PDB file of C-alpha atoms in Angstrom:
ATOM      1  CA  MET D   1       2.794   8.541 -14.911  1.00 45.00           C
ATOM      2  CA  ALA D   2       4.628  11.794 -14.230  1.00 42.00           C
ATOM      3  CA  GLY D   3       4.100  13.204 -10.795  1.00 45.00           C
ATOM      4  CA  HIS D   4       3.851  10.100  -8.735  1.00 52.00           C
ATOM      5  CA  SER D   5       6.111  11.746  -6.161  1.00 56.00           C
ATOM      6  CA  LYS D   6       2.960  13.551  -5.017  1.00 58.00           C
ATOM      7  CA  TRP D   7       1.622  10.123  -4.114  1.00 59.00           C
ATOM      8  CA  SER D   8       4.862   8.736  -2.723  1.00 62.00           C
ATOM      9  CA  ASN D   9       5.373  11.630  -0.293  1.00 59.00           C
ATOM     10  CA  ILE D  10       2.215  10.544   1.480  1.00 63.00           C
ATOM     11  CA  LYS D  11       3.081   6.879   0.960  1.00 62.00           C
ATOM     12  CA  HIS D  12       6.355   7.253   2.867  1.00 53.00           C
ATOM     13  CA  ARG D  13       4.527   9.176   5.615  1.00 56.00           C
ATOM     14  CA  LYS D  14       1.911   6.434   5.787  1.00 57.00           C
ATOM     15  CA  GLY D  15       4.577   3.727   6.077  1.00 56.00           C
ATOM     16  CA  ALA D  16       6.212   5.479   9.021  1.00 55.00           C
ATOM     17  CA  GLN D  17       2.879   5.781  10.798  1.00 57.00           C
ATOM     18  CA  ASP D  18       1.769   2.215  10.096  1.00 57.00           C
ATOM     19  CA  LYS D  19       4.782   0.830  11.942  1.00 54.00           C
ATOM     20  CA  LYS D  20       3.579   2.551  15.106  1.00 57.00           C
ATOM     21  CA  ARG D  21       0.183   0.893  14.992  1.00 53.00           C
ATOM     22  CA  GLY D  22      -0.396  -2.187  17.124  1.00 57.00           C
ATOM     23  CA  LYS D  23      -2.861  -3.478  14.547  1.00 77.00           C
ATOM     24  CA  LEU D  24      -0.258  -3.799  11.801  1.00 82.00           C
ATOM     25  CA  PHE D  25       0.527  -7.488  12.408  1.00 86.00           C
ATOM     26  CA  MET D  26      -3.177  -8.334  12.370  1.00 86.00           C
ATOM     27  CA  LYS D  27      -3.579  -6.639   8.990  1.00 88.00           C
ATOM     28  CA  LEU D  28      -0.499  -8.364   7.594  1.00 90.00           C
ATOM     29  CA  ALA D  29      -1.770 -11.727   8.852  1.00 89.00           C
ATOM     30  CA  ARG D  30      -5.088 -11.194   7.072  1.00 90.00           C
ATOM     31  CA  GLU D  31      -3.289 -10.316   3.860  1.00 91.00           C
ATOM     32  CA  ILE D  32      -1.223 -13.512   4.101  1.00 92.00           C
ATOM     33  CA  TYR D  33      -4.355 -15.503   4.942  1.00 91.00           C
ATOM     34  CA  MET D  34      -6.221 -14.206   1.892  1.00 90.00           C
ATOM     35  CA  ALA D  35      -3.327 -14.792  -0.497  1.00 91.00           C
ATOM     36  CA  ALA D  36      -2.841 -18.349   0.791  1.00 91.00           C
ATOM     37  CA  LYS D  37      -6.566 -19.110   0.665  1.00 89.00           C
ATOM     38  CA  GLN D  38      -6.794 -17.984  -2.953  1.00 90.00           C
ATOM     39  CA  GLY D  39      -3.556 -19.440  -4.309  1.00 91.00           C
ATOM     40  CA  GLY D  40      -2.279 -22.091  -1.895  1.00 92.00           C
ATOM     41  CA  GLY D  41       0.135 -22.052   0.999  1.00 92.00           C
ATOM     42  CA  ASP D  42       3.455 -22.286  -0.888  1.00 93.00           C
ATOM     43  CA  PRO D  43       5.066 -18.856  -1.450  1.00 91.00           C
ATOM     44  CA  ASP D  44       7.283 -20.318  -4.190  1.00 90.00           C
ATOM     45  CA  THR D  45       4.261 -21.069  -6.382  1.00 92.00           C
ATOM     46  CA  ASN D  46       1.968 -18.271  -5.176  1.00 92.00           C
ATOM     47  CA  PRO D  47       3.415 -14.800  -6.024  1.00 90.00           C
ATOM     48  CA  PRO D  48       0.775 -12.808  -4.067  1.00 90.00           C
ATOM     49  CA  LEU D  49       1.576 -14.903  -1.001  1.00 92.00           C
ATOM     50  CA  ARG D  50       5.285 -14.336  -1.543  1.00 91.00           C
ATOM     51  CA  GLN D  51       4.638 -10.579  -1.701  1.00 90.00           C
ATOM     52  CA  ALA D  52       2.513 -10.676   1.454  1.00 91.00           C
ATOM     53  CA  VAL D  53       5.113 -12.708   3.347  1.00 92.00           C
ATOM     54  CA  ASP D  54       7.934 -10.399   2.229  1.00 90.00           C
ATOM     55  CA  LYS D  55       5.902  -7.379   3.325  1.00 88.00           C
ATOM     56  CA  ALA D  56       5.288  -8.982   6.719  1.00 89.00           C
ATOM     57  CA  ARG D  57       8.950  -9.800   7.239  1.00 88.00           C
ATOM     58  CA  SER D  58      10.027  -6.297   6.193  1.00 85.00           C
ATOM     59  CA  ASN D  59       7.824  -5.088   9.052  1.00 84.00           C
ATOM     60  CA  ASN D  60       9.487  -7.536  11.473  1.00 85.00           C
ATOM     61  CA  MET D  61       6.458  -9.775  11.826  1.00 88.00           C
ATOM     62  CA  PRO D  62       7.507 -12.990  13.654  1.00 88.00           C
ATOM     63  CA  ASN D  63       7.768 -16.141  11.532  1.00 90.00           C
ATOM     64  CA  GLU D  64       5.298 -17.972  13.762  1.00 89.00           C
ATOM     65  CA  ASN D  65       2.652 -15.343  12.973  1.00 88.00           C
ATOM     66  CA  VAL D  66       3.295 -15.800   9.263  1.00 90.00           C
ATOM     67  CA  ASP D  67       3.090 -19.582   9.516  1.00 91.00           C
ATOM     68  CA  ARG D  68      -0.086 -19.426  11.600  1.00 87.00           C
ATOM     69  CA  ALA D  69      -1.846 -17.222   9.040  1.00 88.00           C
ATOM     70  CA  ILE D  70      -0.933 -19.620   6.235  1.00 90.00           C
ATOM     71  CA  LYS D  71      -2.071 -22.676   8.215  1.00 90.00           C
ATOM     72  CA  LYS D  72      -5.420 -21.036   8.983  1.00 85.00           C
ATOM     73  CA  ALA D  73      -5.937 -20.373   5.292  1.00 85.00           C
ATOM     74  CA  THR D  74      -5.044 -23.909   4.231  1.00 85.00           C
ATOM     75  CA  GLY D  75      -7.204 -25.530   6.919  1.00 80.00           C
ATOM     76  CA  ASP D  76      -4.366 -26.807   9.091  1.00 75.00           C
ATOM     77  CA  LEU D  77      -5.595 -24.545  11.889  1.00 70.00           C
ATOM     78  CA  GLU D  78      -9.088 -23.398  12.725  1.00 77.00           C
ATOM     79  CA  GLY D  79      -9.654 -19.766  11.771  1.00 71.00           C
ATOM     80  CA  VAL D  80     -12.137 -17.078  10.817  1.00 74.00           C
ATOM     81  CA  ASN D  81     -13.334 -16.872   7.214  1.00 81.00           C
ATOM     82  CA  TYR D  82     -12.527 -13.458   5.722  1.00 85.00           C
ATOM     83  CA  GLU D  83     -13.946 -11.859   2.584  1.00 88.00           C
ATOM     84  CA  GLU D  84     -12.298  -9.173   0.480  1.00 90.00           C
ATOM     85  CA  PHE D  85     -14.130  -6.014  -0.633  1.00 93.00           C
ATOM     86  CA  THR D  86     -13.196  -2.624  -2.055  1.00 97.00           C
ATOM     87  CA  TYR D  87     -15.157   0.524  -1.262  1.00 98.00           C
ATOM     88  CA  GLU D  88     -14.882   3.672  -3.369  1.00 98.00           C
ATOM     89  CA  GLY D  89     -15.747   7.267  -2.686  1.00 98.00           C
ATOM     90  CA  TYR D  90     -14.593  10.846  -2.401  1.00 98.00           C
ATOM     91  CA  GLY D  91     -12.782  12.595   0.404  1.00 97.00           C
ATOM     92  CA  PRO D  92     -12.647  16.322   1.171  1.00 96.00           C
ATOM     93  CA  GLY D  93     -12.394  18.465  -1.952  1.00 95.00           C
ATOM     94  CA  GLY D  94     -13.256  15.566  -4.235  1.00 96.00           C
ATOM     95  CA  VAL D  95     -10.142  13.458  -3.567  1.00 96.00           C
ATOM     96  CA  ALA D  96     -10.649   9.963  -5.005  1.00 97.00           C
ATOM     97  CA  VAL D  97     -10.437   7.211  -2.379  1.00 97.00           C
ATOM     98  CA  MET D  98     -10.387   3.411  -2.614  1.00 97.00           C
ATOM     99  CA  VAL D  99     -10.545   1.306   0.556  1.00 97.00           C
ATOM    100  CA  LYS D 100      -9.510  -2.359   0.460  1.00 94.00           C
ATOM    101  CA  VAL D 101     -10.889  -4.436   3.336  1.00 94.00           C
ATOM    102  CA  LEU D 102     -10.738  -7.998   4.629  1.00 89.00           C
ATOM    103  CA  THR D 103     -13.619  -8.706   6.969  1.00 90.00           C
ATOM    104  CA  ASP D 104     -15.602 -11.430   8.672  1.00 88.00           C
ATOM    105  CA  ASN D 105     -18.615  -9.093   8.951  1.00 92.00           C
ATOM    106  CA  LYS D 106     -19.424  -7.097   5.814  1.00 94.00           C
ATOM    107  CA  ASN D 107     -22.279  -5.120   7.382  1.00 96.00           C
ATOM    108  CA  ARG D 108     -20.139  -3.917  10.281  1.00 95.00           C
ATOM    109  CA  THR D 109     -17.277  -2.912   8.007  1.00 96.00           C
ATOM    110  CA  ALA D 110     -19.506  -1.117   5.484  1.00 96.00           C
ATOM    111  CA  ALA D 111     -21.061   0.914   8.298  1.00 97.00           C
ATOM    112  CA  ASP D 112     -17.650   1.794   9.738  1.00 97.00           C
ATOM    113  CA  VAL D 113     -16.255   2.866   6.350  1.00 97.00           C
ATOM    114  CA  ARG D 114     -19.325   4.971   5.593  1.00 97.00           C
ATOM    115  CA  HIS D 115     -19.073   6.622   9.015  1.00 97.00           C
ATOM    116  CA  ALA D 116     -15.415   7.528   8.400  1.00 97.00           C
ATOM    117  CA  PHE D 117     -16.280   9.195   5.086  1.00 97.00           C
ATOM    118  CA  ASN D 118     -19.262  11.075   6.514  1.00 97.00           C
ATOM    119  CA  LYS D 119     -17.359  12.310   9.559  1.00 96.00           C
ATOM    120  CA  ASN D 120     -14.524  13.738   7.452  1.00 95.00           C
ATOM    121  CA  ASP D 121     -16.384  15.666   4.732  1.00 95.00           C
ATOM    122  CA  GLY D 122     -16.368  12.768   2.287  1.00 96.00           C
ATOM    123  CA  ASN D 123     -18.968  10.483   0.803  1.00 95.00           C
ATOM    124  CA  LEU D 124     -19.014   6.815  -0.091  1.00 96.00           C
ATOM    125  CA  GLY D 125     -19.826   6.152  -3.750  1.00 95.00           C
ATOM    126  CA  GLU D 126     -20.810   3.290  -6.028  1.00 94.00           C
ATOM    127  CA  ASN D 127     -18.377   0.592  -7.125  1.00 93.00           C
ATOM    128  CA  GLY D 128     -16.397   1.881 -10.078  1.00 95.00           C
ATOM    129  CA  CYS D 129     -16.854   5.580  -9.324  1.00 97.00           C
ATOM    130  CA  VAL D 130     -13.104   6.171  -8.866  1.00 97.00           C
ATOM    131  CA  ALA D 131     -11.382   2.885  -9.766  1.00 97.00           C
ATOM    132  CA  PHE D 132     -10.787   4.061 -13.333  1.00 96.00           C
ATOM    133  CA  MET D 133      -8.512   6.802 -11.945  1.00 96.00           C
ATOM    134  CA  PHE D 134      -5.976   4.265 -10.634  1.00 96.00           C
ATOM    135  CA  ASN D 135      -3.535   1.791 -12.178  1.00 95.00           C
ATOM    136  CA  ARG D 136      -2.348  -1.350 -10.429  1.00 94.00           C
ATOM    137  CA  LYS D 137       1.448  -1.281 -10.371  1.00 94.00           C
ATOM    138  CA  GLY D 138       4.399  -2.782  -8.583  1.00 93.00           C
ATOM    139  CA  TYR D 139       6.250  -0.155  -6.553  1.00 93.00           C
ATOM    140  CA  MET D 140       9.663  -0.226  -4.868  1.00 92.00           C
ATOM    141  CA  ALA D 141      11.534   2.595  -3.147  1.00 92.00           C
ATOM    142  CA  ILE D 142      15.275   2.593  -2.450  1.00 93.00           C
ATOM    143  CA  ASP D 143      16.674   5.124   0.018  1.00 91.00           C
ATOM    144  CA  ARG D 144      19.352   7.103  -1.839  1.00 91.00           C
ATOM    145  CA  THR D 145      21.414   7.476   1.334  1.00 90.00           C
ATOM    146  CA  GLU D 146      21.666   3.680   1.597  1.00 89.00           C
ATOM    147  CA  THR D 147      23.283   3.101  -1.802  1.00 89.00           C
ATOM    148  CA  GLU D 148      26.340   4.392  -3.637  1.00 88.00           C
ATOM    149  CA  ALA D 149      24.634   4.088  -7.040  1.00 88.00           C
ATOM    150  CA  ASP D 150      24.050   7.330  -8.915  1.00 90.00           C
ATOM    151  CA  GLU D 151      20.905   8.001 -10.930  1.00 92.00           C
ATOM    152  CA  GLU D 152      22.348   6.861 -14.267  1.00 93.00           C
ATOM    153  CA  ASP D 153      23.728   3.573 -12.899  1.00 91.00           C
ATOM    154  CA  MET D 154      20.513   2.920 -11.018  1.00 94.00           C
ATOM    155  CA  MET D 155      18.430   3.508 -14.125  1.00 94.00           C
ATOM    156  CA  LEU D 156      20.481   1.024 -16.141  1.00 94.00           C
ATOM    157  CA  GLU D 157      20.165  -1.648 -13.448  1.00 94.00           C
ATOM    158  CA  VAL D 158      16.431  -1.060 -13.092  1.00 95.00           C
ATOM    159  CA  ILE D 159      15.882  -1.367 -16.847  1.00 94.00           C
ATOM    160  CA  GLU D 160      18.006  -4.513 -16.978  1.00 94.00           C
ATOM    161  CA  ALA D 161      15.949  -5.999 -14.128  1.00 95.00           C
ATOM    162  CA  GLY D 162      12.800  -5.543 -16.220  1.00 95.00           C
ATOM    163  CA  ALA D 163      11.158  -2.561 -14.526  1.00 96.00           C
ATOM    164  CA  GLU D 164       8.785  -0.292 -16.403  1.00 94.00           C
ATOM    165  CA  GLU D 165       9.924   3.080 -15.095  1.00 93.00           C
ATOM    166  CA  MET D 166      12.042   4.836 -12.470  1.00 94.00           C
ATOM    167  CA  GLU D 167      11.722   8.272 -10.905  1.00 92.00           C
ATOM    168  CA  THR D 168      14.287   9.995  -8.704  1.00 91.00           C
ATOM    169  CA  THR D 169      13.272  12.211  -5.790  1.00 87.00           C
ATOM    170  CA  ASP D 170      15.473  14.000  -3.275  1.00 86.00           C
ATOM    171  CA  SER D 171      15.342  10.993  -0.974  1.00 87.00           C
ATOM    172  CA  HIS D 172      14.490   7.892  -3.014  1.00 90.00           C
ATOM    173  CA  PHE D 173      14.821   5.970  -6.253  1.00 93.00           C
ATOM    174  CA  GLU D 174      11.231   4.953  -7.056  1.00 93.00           C
ATOM    175  CA  ILE D 175      10.767   1.937  -9.311  1.00 95.00           C
ATOM    176  CA  TYR D 176       7.547   0.923 -11.056  1.00 95.00           C
ATOM    177  CA  THR D 177       6.697  -2.425 -12.650  1.00 95.00           C
ATOM    178  CA  GLU D 178       3.774  -4.266 -14.095  1.00 95.00           C
ATOM    179  CA  PRO D 179       2.130  -6.360 -11.344  1.00 93.00           C
ATOM    180  CA  GLU D 180       3.062  -9.571 -13.163  1.00 92.00           C
ATOM    181  CA  THR D 181       6.799  -8.755 -13.167  1.00 94.00           C
ATOM    182  CA  PHE D 182       7.037  -7.228  -9.693  1.00 93.00           C
ATOM    183  CA  THR D 183       8.427 -10.333  -7.954  1.00 90.00           C
ATOM    184  CA  GLU D 184      10.980 -10.966 -10.699  1.00 93.00           C
ATOM    185  CA  VAL D 185      12.218  -7.357 -10.729  1.00 95.00           C
ATOM    186  CA  LYS D 186      12.410  -7.211  -6.948  1.00 93.00           C
ATOM    187  CA  LYS D 187      14.375 -10.455  -6.775  1.00 92.00           C
ATOM    188  CA  SER D 188      16.800  -9.234  -9.444  1.00 95.00           C
ATOM    189  CA  LEU D 189      17.513  -5.998  -7.581  1.00 95.00           C
ATOM    190  CA  GLU D 190      17.810  -7.812  -4.243  1.00 93.00           C
ATOM    191  CA  GLU D 191      20.424 -10.085  -5.794  1.00 94.00           C
ATOM    192  CA  GLN D 192      22.386  -6.947  -6.669  1.00 92.00           C
ATOM    193  CA  GLY D 193      22.355  -5.961  -2.997  1.00 92.00           C
ATOM    194  CA  TYR D 194      19.553  -3.398  -2.906  1.00 93.00           C
ATOM    195  CA  ASP D 195      17.193  -3.019   0.059  1.00 91.00           C
ATOM    196  CA  PHE D 196      13.783  -1.363  -0.165  1.00 91.00           C
ATOM    197  CA  THR D 197      12.030   1.016   2.199  1.00 87.00           C
ATOM    198  CA  THR D 198       8.776   0.026   0.474  1.00 86.00           C
ATOM    199  CA  SER D 199       7.990  -2.794  -1.942  1.00 88.00           C
ATOM    200  CA  GLU D 200       4.474  -3.813  -2.882  1.00 88.00           C
ATOM    201  CA  VAL D 201       1.869  -4.112  -5.592  1.00 90.00           C
ATOM    202  CA  THR D 202      -0.407  -1.123  -5.118  1.00 91.00           C
ATOM    203  CA  MET D 203      -2.805   1.290  -6.818  1.00 93.00           C
ATOM    204  CA  ILE D 204      -1.283   4.478  -8.235  1.00 92.00           C
ATOM    205  CA  PRO D 205      -3.463   7.389  -9.400  1.00 93.00           C
ATOM    206  CA  GLU D 206      -3.336   8.690 -12.961  1.00 92.00           C
ATOM    207  CA  THR D 207      -4.265  12.215 -11.859  1.00 91.00           C
ATOM    208  CA  TYR D 208      -4.125  14.102  -8.579  1.00 93.00           C
ATOM    209  CA  THR D 209      -6.456  16.417  -6.674  1.00 94.00           C
ATOM    210  CA  PRO D 210      -4.686  19.353  -4.997  1.00 92.00           C
ATOM    211  CA  LEU D 211      -5.912  20.670  -1.654  1.00 92.00           C
ATOM    212  CA  GLU D 212      -4.938  23.591   0.554  1.00 92.00           C
ATOM    213  CA  GLU D 213      -3.797  22.992   4.134  1.00 92.00           C
ATOM    214  CA  GLU D 214      -7.281  22.799   5.659  1.00 94.00           C
ATOM    215  CA  GLY D 215      -8.397  20.215   3.114  1.00 93.00           C
ATOM    216  CA  VAL D 216      -5.175  18.220   3.505  1.00 92.00           C
ATOM    217  CA  GLU D 217      -5.706  18.088   7.274  1.00 93.00           C
ATOM    218  CA  LYS D 218      -9.245  16.761   6.807  1.00 94.00           C
ATOM    219  CA  MET D 219      -8.059  14.218   4.231  1.00 94.00           C
ATOM    220  CA  LEU D 220      -5.300  12.935   6.516  1.00 92.00           C
ATOM    221  CA  LYS D 221      -7.861  12.532   9.306  1.00 94.00           C
ATOM    222  CA  LEU D 222     -10.003  10.448   6.945  1.00 95.00           C
ATOM    223  CA  ILE D 223      -7.025   8.285   5.985  1.00 93.00           C
ATOM    224  CA  ASP D 224      -6.047   7.791   9.624  1.00 90.00           C
ATOM    225  CA  MET D 225      -9.599   6.935  10.682  1.00 94.00           C
ATOM    226  CA  LEU D 226      -9.917   4.353   7.916  1.00 94.00           C
ATOM    227  CA  GLU D 227      -6.503   2.819   8.610  1.00 89.00           C
ATOM    228  CA  ASP D 228      -7.267   2.574  12.325  1.00 88.00           C
ATOM    229  CA  ASN D 229     -10.099   0.197  11.433  1.00 91.00           C
ATOM    230  CA  GLU D 230      -8.786  -3.348  11.842  1.00 87.00           C
ATOM    231  CA  ASP D 231     -10.767  -4.518   8.791  1.00 91.00           C
ATOM    232  CA  VAL D 232      -9.096  -1.993   6.452  1.00 92.00           C
ATOM    233  CA  GLN D 233      -6.021  -3.317   4.662  1.00 90.00           C
ATOM    234  CA  GLU D 234      -5.169  -0.440   2.343  1.00 91.00           C
ATOM    235  CA  VAL D 235      -6.345   3.086   1.574  1.00 94.00           C
ATOM    236  CA  TYR D 236      -5.547   4.410  -1.908  1.00 94.00           C
ATOM    237  CA  HIS D 237      -6.150   8.046  -2.860  1.00 95.00           C
ATOM    238  CA  ASN D 238      -5.075  10.784  -5.264  1.00 94.00           C
ATOM    239  CA  LEU D 239      -4.378  13.629  -2.853  1.00 93.00           C
ATOM    240  CA  ASP D 240      -1.840  16.197  -4.058  1.00 91.00           C
ATOM    241  CA  ALA D 241      -0.414  17.826  -0.916  1.00 87.00           C
ATOM    242  CA  ASP D 242       2.480  20.226  -0.576  1.00 85.00           C
ATOM    243  CA  GLU D 243       5.384  18.547   1.202  1.00 81.00           C
ATOM    244  CA  ALA D 244       5.770  21.454   3.639  1.00 84.00           C
ATOM    245  CA  VAL D 245       2.094  21.099   4.589  1.00 85.00           C
ATOM    246  CA  LEU D 246       2.537  17.369   5.168  1.00 82.00           C
ATOM    247  CA  GLU D 247       5.572  18.010   7.376  1.00 82.00           C
ATOM    248  CA  LYS D 248       3.646  20.595   9.372  1.00 86.00           C
ATOM    249  CA  LEU D 249       0.633  18.337   9.880  1.00 82.00           C
ATOM    250  CA  SER D 250       2.777  15.320  10.753  1.00 72.00           C
TER     251      SER D 250
END
């Protein structure tokens, strides 16, 4: 999995932008709703719900919003019925893109996603056209300026916690797990006093598609347009962009 830092550069950028969006709490609530609907309303016995709740709280979502989303899913409150879908396609320059949505109107969402691809030099493909390029993994990032641990000590603690792999960038320790062990590894590291700038189960590309500045700008516009859609929960892609280009375009 060498080279994930290409992905994480954009991931950290995305996280900073998401926090500015007024729609973030709505998206987090839908994620909680779906996890509770599929596995029950108790985070202690439903790991995906636990992950969704932790993600919401890390983004300062009020507890009453979390509780309301769970109650809607379990039938304690009246709510809209959402369905989960994943769309796949290609962005500018052939960048692989997966779009995870939760929607109460599949036709509306499909049209909106297709429009975003078409408007930004991409095209929506068939199911499975890019999914094979991604692996589902647990991912955690620890800001190196927020810990006194050096790389060697951090590696030993990560291995002991049960993680699969760790990479070190200039700014972060990046930890990867199997999805099934994500919660356990995260809890172990939290008990040792570590905080995370990002922690989630996500899709990480096996290979990357490099683009020059013009293509990167178009791809970022596609990502932003998709993420601005309230039905879109996550956008996964395999863009390889130079960090200086990302800084310039940000």
